[in-house]
XYZ file of C-alpha atoms in Angstrom:
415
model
C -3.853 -17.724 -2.937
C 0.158 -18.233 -2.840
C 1.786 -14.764 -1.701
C 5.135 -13.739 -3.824
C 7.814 -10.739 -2.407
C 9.997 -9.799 -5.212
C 8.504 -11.153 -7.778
C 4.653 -9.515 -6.901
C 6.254 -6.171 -6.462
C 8.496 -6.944 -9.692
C 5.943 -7.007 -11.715
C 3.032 -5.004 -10.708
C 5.862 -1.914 -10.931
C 6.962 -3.414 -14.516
C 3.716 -3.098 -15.754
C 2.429 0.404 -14.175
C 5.947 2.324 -15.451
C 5.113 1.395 -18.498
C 2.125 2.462 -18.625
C 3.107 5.535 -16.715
C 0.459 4.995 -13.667
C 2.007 2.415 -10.542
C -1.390 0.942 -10.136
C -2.598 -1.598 -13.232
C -1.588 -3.455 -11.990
C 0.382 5.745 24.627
C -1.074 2.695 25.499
C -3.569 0.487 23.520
C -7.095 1.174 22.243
C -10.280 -0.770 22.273
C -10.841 -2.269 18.997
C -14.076 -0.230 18.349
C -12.484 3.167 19.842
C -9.273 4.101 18.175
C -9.299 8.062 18.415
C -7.297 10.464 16.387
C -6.904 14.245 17.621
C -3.675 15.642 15.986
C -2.393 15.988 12.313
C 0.173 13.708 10.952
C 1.297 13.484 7.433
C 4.100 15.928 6.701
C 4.571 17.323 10.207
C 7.546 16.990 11.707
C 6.613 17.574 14.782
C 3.928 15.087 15.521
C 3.264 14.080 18.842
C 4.187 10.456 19.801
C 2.765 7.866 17.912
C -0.214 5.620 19.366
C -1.355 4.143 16.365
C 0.133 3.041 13.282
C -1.864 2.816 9.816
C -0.836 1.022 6.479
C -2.082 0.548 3.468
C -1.987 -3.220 3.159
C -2.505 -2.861 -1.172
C -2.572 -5.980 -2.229
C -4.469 -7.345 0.334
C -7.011 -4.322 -0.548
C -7.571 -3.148 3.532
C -5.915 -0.142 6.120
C -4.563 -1.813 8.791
C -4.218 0.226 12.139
C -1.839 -0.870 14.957
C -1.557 0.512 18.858
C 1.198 1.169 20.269
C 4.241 -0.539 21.739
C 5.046 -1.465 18.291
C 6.848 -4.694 17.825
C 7.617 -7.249 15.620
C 4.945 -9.420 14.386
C 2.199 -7.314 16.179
C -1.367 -8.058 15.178
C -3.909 -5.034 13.982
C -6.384 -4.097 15.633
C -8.867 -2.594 13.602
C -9.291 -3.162 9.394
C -10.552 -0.629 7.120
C -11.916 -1.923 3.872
C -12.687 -5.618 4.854
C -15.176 -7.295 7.092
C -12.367 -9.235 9.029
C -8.926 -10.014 8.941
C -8.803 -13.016 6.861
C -10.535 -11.108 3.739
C -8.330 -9.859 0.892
C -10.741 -9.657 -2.235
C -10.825 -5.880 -3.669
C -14.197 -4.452 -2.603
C -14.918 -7.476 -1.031
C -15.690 -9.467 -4.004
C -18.523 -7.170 -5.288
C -18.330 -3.231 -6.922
C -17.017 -0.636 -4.926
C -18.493 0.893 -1.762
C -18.440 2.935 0.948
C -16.895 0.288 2.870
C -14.572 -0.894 0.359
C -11.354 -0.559 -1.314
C -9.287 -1.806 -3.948
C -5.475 -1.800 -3.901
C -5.008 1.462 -1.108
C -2.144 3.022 -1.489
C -1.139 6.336 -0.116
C -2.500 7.854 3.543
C -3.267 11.001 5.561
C -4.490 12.426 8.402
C -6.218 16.409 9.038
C -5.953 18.066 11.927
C -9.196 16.738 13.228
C -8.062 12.977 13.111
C -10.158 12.533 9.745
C -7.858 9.576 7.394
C -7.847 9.790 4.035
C -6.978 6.886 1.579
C -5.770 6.854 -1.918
C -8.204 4.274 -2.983
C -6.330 3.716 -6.132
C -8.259 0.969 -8.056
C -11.851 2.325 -7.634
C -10.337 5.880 -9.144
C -11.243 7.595 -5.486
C -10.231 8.833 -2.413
C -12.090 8.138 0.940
C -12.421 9.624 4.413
C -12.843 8.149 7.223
C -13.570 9.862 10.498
C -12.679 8.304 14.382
C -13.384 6.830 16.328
C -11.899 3.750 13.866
C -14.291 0.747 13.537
C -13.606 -2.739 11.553
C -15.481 -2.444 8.256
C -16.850 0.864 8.530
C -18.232 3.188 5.869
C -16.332 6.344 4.737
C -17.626 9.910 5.537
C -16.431 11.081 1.966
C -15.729 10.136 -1.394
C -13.774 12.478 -4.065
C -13.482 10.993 -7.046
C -15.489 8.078 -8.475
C -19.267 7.706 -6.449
C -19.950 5.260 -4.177
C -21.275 2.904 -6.568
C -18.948 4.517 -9.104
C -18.210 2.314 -12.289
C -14.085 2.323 -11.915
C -13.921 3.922 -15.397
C -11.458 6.801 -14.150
C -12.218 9.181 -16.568
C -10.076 12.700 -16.514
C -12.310 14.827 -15.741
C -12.734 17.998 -13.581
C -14.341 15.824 -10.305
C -12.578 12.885 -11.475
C -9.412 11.160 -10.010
C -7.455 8.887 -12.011
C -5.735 5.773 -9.955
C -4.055 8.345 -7.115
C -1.189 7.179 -5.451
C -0.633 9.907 -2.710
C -2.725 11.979 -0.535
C -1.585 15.004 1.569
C -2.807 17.762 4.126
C -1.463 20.826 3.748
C -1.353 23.517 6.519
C -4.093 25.171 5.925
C -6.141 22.134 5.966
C -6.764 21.876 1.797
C -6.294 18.195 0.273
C -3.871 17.569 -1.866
C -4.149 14.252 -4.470
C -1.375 13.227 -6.209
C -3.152 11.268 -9.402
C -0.898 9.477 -12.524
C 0.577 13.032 -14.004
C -0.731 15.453 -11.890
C -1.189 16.899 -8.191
C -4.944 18.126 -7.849
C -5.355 20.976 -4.499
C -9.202 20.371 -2.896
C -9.870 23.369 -0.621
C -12.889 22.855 2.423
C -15.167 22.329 2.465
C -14.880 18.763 1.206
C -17.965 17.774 -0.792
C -18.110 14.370 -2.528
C -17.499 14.540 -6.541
C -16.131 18.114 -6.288
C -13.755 19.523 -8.389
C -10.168 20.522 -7.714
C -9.148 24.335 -7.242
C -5.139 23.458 -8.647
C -3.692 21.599 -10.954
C 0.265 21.006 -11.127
C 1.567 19.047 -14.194
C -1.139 19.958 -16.273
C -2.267 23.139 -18.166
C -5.811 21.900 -17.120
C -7.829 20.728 -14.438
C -8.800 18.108 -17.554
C -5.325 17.352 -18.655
C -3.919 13.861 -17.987
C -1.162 12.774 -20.398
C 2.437 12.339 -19.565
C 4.540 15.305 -19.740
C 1.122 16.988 -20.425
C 1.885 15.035 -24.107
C 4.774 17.432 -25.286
C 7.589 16.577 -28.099
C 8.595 12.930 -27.772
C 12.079 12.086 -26.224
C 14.416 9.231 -26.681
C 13.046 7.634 -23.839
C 9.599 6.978 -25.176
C 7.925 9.433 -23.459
C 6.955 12.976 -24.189
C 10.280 15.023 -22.514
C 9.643 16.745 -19.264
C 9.644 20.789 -18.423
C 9.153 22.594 -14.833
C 5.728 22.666 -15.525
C 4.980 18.730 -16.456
C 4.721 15.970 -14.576
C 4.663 11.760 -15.519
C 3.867 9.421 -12.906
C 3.760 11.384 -10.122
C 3.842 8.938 -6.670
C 4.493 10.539 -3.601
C 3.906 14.588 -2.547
C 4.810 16.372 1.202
C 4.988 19.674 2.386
C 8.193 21.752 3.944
C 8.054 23.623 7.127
C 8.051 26.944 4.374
C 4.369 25.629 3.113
C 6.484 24.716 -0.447
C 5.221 21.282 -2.048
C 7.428 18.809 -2.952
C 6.257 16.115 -5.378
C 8.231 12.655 -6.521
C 8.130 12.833 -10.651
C 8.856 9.078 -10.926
C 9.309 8.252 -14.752
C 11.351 11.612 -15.204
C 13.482 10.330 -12.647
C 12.648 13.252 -10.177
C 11.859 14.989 -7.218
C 10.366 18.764 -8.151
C 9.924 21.779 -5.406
C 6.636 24.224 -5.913
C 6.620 27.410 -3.957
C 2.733 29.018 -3.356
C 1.444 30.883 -4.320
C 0.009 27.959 -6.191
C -1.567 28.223 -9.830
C -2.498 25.593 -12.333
C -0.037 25.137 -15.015
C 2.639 26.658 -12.674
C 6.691 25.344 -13.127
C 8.355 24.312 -10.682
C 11.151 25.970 -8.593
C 13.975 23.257 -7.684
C 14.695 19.830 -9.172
C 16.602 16.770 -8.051
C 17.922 13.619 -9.481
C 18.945 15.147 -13.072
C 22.669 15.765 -13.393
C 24.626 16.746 -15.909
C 22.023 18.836 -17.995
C 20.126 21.902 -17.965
C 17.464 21.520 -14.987
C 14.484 20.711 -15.762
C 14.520 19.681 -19.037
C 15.722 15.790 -19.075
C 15.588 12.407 -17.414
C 17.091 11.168 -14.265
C 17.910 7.865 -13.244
C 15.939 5.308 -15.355
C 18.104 2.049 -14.453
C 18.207 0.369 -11.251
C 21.661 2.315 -10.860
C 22.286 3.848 -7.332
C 23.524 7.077 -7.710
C 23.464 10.148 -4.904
C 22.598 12.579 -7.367
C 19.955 10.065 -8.975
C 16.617 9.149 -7.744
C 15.630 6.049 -9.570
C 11.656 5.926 -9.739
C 11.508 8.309 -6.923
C 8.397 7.295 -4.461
C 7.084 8.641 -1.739
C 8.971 11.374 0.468
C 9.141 12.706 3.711
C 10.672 15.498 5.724
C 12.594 15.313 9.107
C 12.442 17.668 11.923
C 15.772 19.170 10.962
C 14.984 20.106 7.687
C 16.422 17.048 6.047
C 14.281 15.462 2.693
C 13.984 11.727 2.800
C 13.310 9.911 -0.668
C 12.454 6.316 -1.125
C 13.230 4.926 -4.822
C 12.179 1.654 -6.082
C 15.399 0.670 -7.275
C 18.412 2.015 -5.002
C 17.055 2.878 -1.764
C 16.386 5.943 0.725
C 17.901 8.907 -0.263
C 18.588 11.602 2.420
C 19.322 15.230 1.395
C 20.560 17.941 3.311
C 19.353 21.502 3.069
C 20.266 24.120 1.660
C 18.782 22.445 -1.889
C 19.745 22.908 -4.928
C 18.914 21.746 -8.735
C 21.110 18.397 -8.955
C 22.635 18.301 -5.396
C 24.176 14.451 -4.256
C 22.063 12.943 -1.121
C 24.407 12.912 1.404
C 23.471 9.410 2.852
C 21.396 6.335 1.242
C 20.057 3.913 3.665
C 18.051 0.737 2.983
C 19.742 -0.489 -0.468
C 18.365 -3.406 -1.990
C 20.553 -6.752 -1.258
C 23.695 -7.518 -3.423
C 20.913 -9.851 -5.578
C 17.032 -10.198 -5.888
C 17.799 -13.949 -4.529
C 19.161 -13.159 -1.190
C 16.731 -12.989 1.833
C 15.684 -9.855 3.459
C 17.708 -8.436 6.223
C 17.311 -5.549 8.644
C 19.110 -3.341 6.714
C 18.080 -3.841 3.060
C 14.592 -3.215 1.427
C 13.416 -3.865 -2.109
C 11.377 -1.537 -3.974
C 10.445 0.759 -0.386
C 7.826 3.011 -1.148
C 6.260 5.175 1.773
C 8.079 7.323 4.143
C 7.019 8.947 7.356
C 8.723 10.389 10.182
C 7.111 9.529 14.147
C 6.704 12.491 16.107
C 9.898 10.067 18.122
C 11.994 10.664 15.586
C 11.908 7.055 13.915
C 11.579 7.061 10.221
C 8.881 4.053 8.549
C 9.383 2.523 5.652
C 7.026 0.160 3.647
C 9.369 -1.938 2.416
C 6.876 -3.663 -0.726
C 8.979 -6.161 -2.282
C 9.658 -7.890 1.361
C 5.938 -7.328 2.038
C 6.768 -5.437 5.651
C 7.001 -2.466 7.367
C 10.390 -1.203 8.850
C 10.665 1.251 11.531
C 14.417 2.781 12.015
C 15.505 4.609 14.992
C 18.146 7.599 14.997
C 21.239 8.562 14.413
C 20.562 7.543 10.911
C 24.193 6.012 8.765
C 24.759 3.964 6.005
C 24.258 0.187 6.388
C 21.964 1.082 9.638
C 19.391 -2.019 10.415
C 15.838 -1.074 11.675
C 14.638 -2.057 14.983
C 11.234 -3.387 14.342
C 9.505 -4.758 11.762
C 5.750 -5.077 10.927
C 4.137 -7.655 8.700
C 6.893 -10.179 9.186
C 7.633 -12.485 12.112
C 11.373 -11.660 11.735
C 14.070 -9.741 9.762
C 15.209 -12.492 7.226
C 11.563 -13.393 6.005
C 10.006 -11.667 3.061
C 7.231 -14.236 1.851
C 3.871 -14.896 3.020
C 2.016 -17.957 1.992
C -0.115 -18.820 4.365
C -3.054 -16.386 4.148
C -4.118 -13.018 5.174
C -4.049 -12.430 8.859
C -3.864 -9.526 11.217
C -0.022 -9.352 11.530
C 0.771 -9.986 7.632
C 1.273 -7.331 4.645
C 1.411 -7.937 1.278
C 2.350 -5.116 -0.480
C 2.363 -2.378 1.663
C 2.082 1.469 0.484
C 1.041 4.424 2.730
C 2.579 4.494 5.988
C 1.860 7.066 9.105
C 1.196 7.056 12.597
C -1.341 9.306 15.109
């Protein structure tokens, strides 16, 4: 099967924003004994990396690299497929406990335990270390093993999530198409959220929760709504922060958390009481717009990193406030869809995470590729490694699935 960049990611984020959902479309390790004993996820202060994971969507596997990372590495272990030349979702057959189908966001507990967004069987998986090629996850919220892909809202259903995330106190948060779901431990398979945001219900689904129409075709948003949520993190303060992509916006919830709740804080609307209309819904770069916000990620000073599919990462200085500019965007798409990739461009980047060294990755989808920057951070900055690719200035893969290719990377973190 013939790979496509721009075009792949062009379309298969066409079609899910308007349908409101972005799915329809140190030192090595042994293979077999990848270990994982520290959280990751939203912490800032993760220890140095010695593995890397990605969620390789497209090519429906989790991909986990050791450490040095360099360009054009090879994997070393592959969740989701038999081998590394497989790509079929769910291996060609119904889902399983071994299988995926189109991955996209990832997390890790404190006890090393990943967890995948495993957005096209309606599900999210856990998988425990020591890492092994092909093996079966420990738990499955969502959709059974066997489940029949129907994503049906429900209260121990999940429908197509695009984000998971550990909060301190070790509960599981699932970011689904217009809603955040909190799962407190003891994790059980099929069980039923505790929180809702964006919904009045732990059964409500609909955009907006399906309020008054607005000229934009959707329902209009409040503080309390949500449509196509993507990405979710946490702040040093235990507040959740949650990317609001077809409202064009990035929304702040301080706990204590309830269902229904409204949120406290709101970028990427300007010009207009908070809360209450759309952001950025062009491919327009703006600082005080967030166009199809993404994924998100905090630094360790403080500092909120946004990826958007149209215009870049957005960087925003703290203190927040409702409709604040980012003071720096890094990683803007080229001057035109037809020019090559380059170490300092990305098109349509969607997930963020910060190394416990300080370097910020970025799954940069449209180029198929993972880029890895190194501080200081500035505008027009160039990464320093990147993963998927065997060079800065390629973007395309057609010559099959392999161990050091990506097509269509999502989640992004290291351990």
């Amino acid at each position: 099967m013939q790979k496509s960049n721009r075009a792949v990611a062009s379309l298969i984020l066409s079609a899910s924003l308007s349908a409101a959902s972005l799915i329809a479309a140190c030192g090595s390790s042994p293979i077999a004994g990848i270990s994982a004993s520290s959280a990751a996820g939203s912490n800032p202060a993760t220890p140095p990396a010695q593995h890397l994971a990605i969620a390789d969507a497209e090519d429906n596997r989790i991909l986990i690299f050791n450490t040095p990372f360099t360009t054009d590495e090879n994997a070393s272990v592959v969740l989701g497929q038999p081998d590394f030349t497989q790509q079929q979702p769910n291996q060609g057959s119904g889902p399983a406990d071994n299988t995926v189908s189109f991955p996209r966001g990832l997390a890790m507990d404190a006890a090393g335990n990943l967890y995948v967004a495993d957005s096209g069987n309606c599900r999210v998986l856990q998988f425990r270390p020591p890492f092994t090629t092909n093996m079966d996850a420990s738990l499955i919220l969502g959709e059974s093993p066997q489940g029949d892909e129907s994503c049906a809202t429900g209260p121990a259903s999940v429908d197509t999530p695009s984000s998971v995330v550990i909060d301190a106190h070790g509960d599981l948060w699932v970011v689904e198409a217009n809603r955040v779901a909190e799962y407190m431990p003891p994790f059980t398979n099929d069980m039923s959220p505790s929180v809702v945001l964006g919904q009045t219900s732990a059964t409500g689904d609909p955009c907006n929760s399906g309020g008054a129409m607005s000229t934009g075709g959707n329902p209009s948003p409040s503080a309390a709504t949500l449509c196509n949520a993507v990405g979710a993190t946490f702040d040093s303060r235990g507040d959740l922060w949650v990317t609001d992509a077809l409202n064009g916006r990035v929304l702040e919830y301080a706990p204590p958390f309830a269902t229904g709740m409204a949120a406290t804080l709101e970028l990427g609307v300007t010009g207009a009481q908070p809360f209450t209309s759309l952001g950025c819904t062009s491919g327009e770069a703006v600082s005080a717009k967030l166009c199809f916000p993404q994924a998100l990620a905090f630094d360790s000073n403080g500092n909120l990193w946004v990826t958007t599919a149209f215009s870049g990462i957005s960087e925003f200085a703290p203190p927040f406030s409702n409709g604040m500019a980012a003071q720096m965007i890094i990683a803007q798409p080229p001057p035109s869809n037809t020019d090559p990739p380059s170490a300092s461009t990305t098109i349509i980047p969607y997930g963020i995470f910060q190394s416990g060294d300080g370097n910020l990755l970025v799954s940069d989808t449209g180029d198929n590729r993972v880029l890895i920057f190194a501080p200081p951070f500035g505008p027009g900055m160039q990464a320093s490694t990147v993963i998927g690719q065997p060079n800065m200035t390629t973007g395309t893969d057609v010559a099959g699935t392999a161990a050091n290719k990506l097509w269509y990377p999502v989640g992004v973190l290291t351990f």
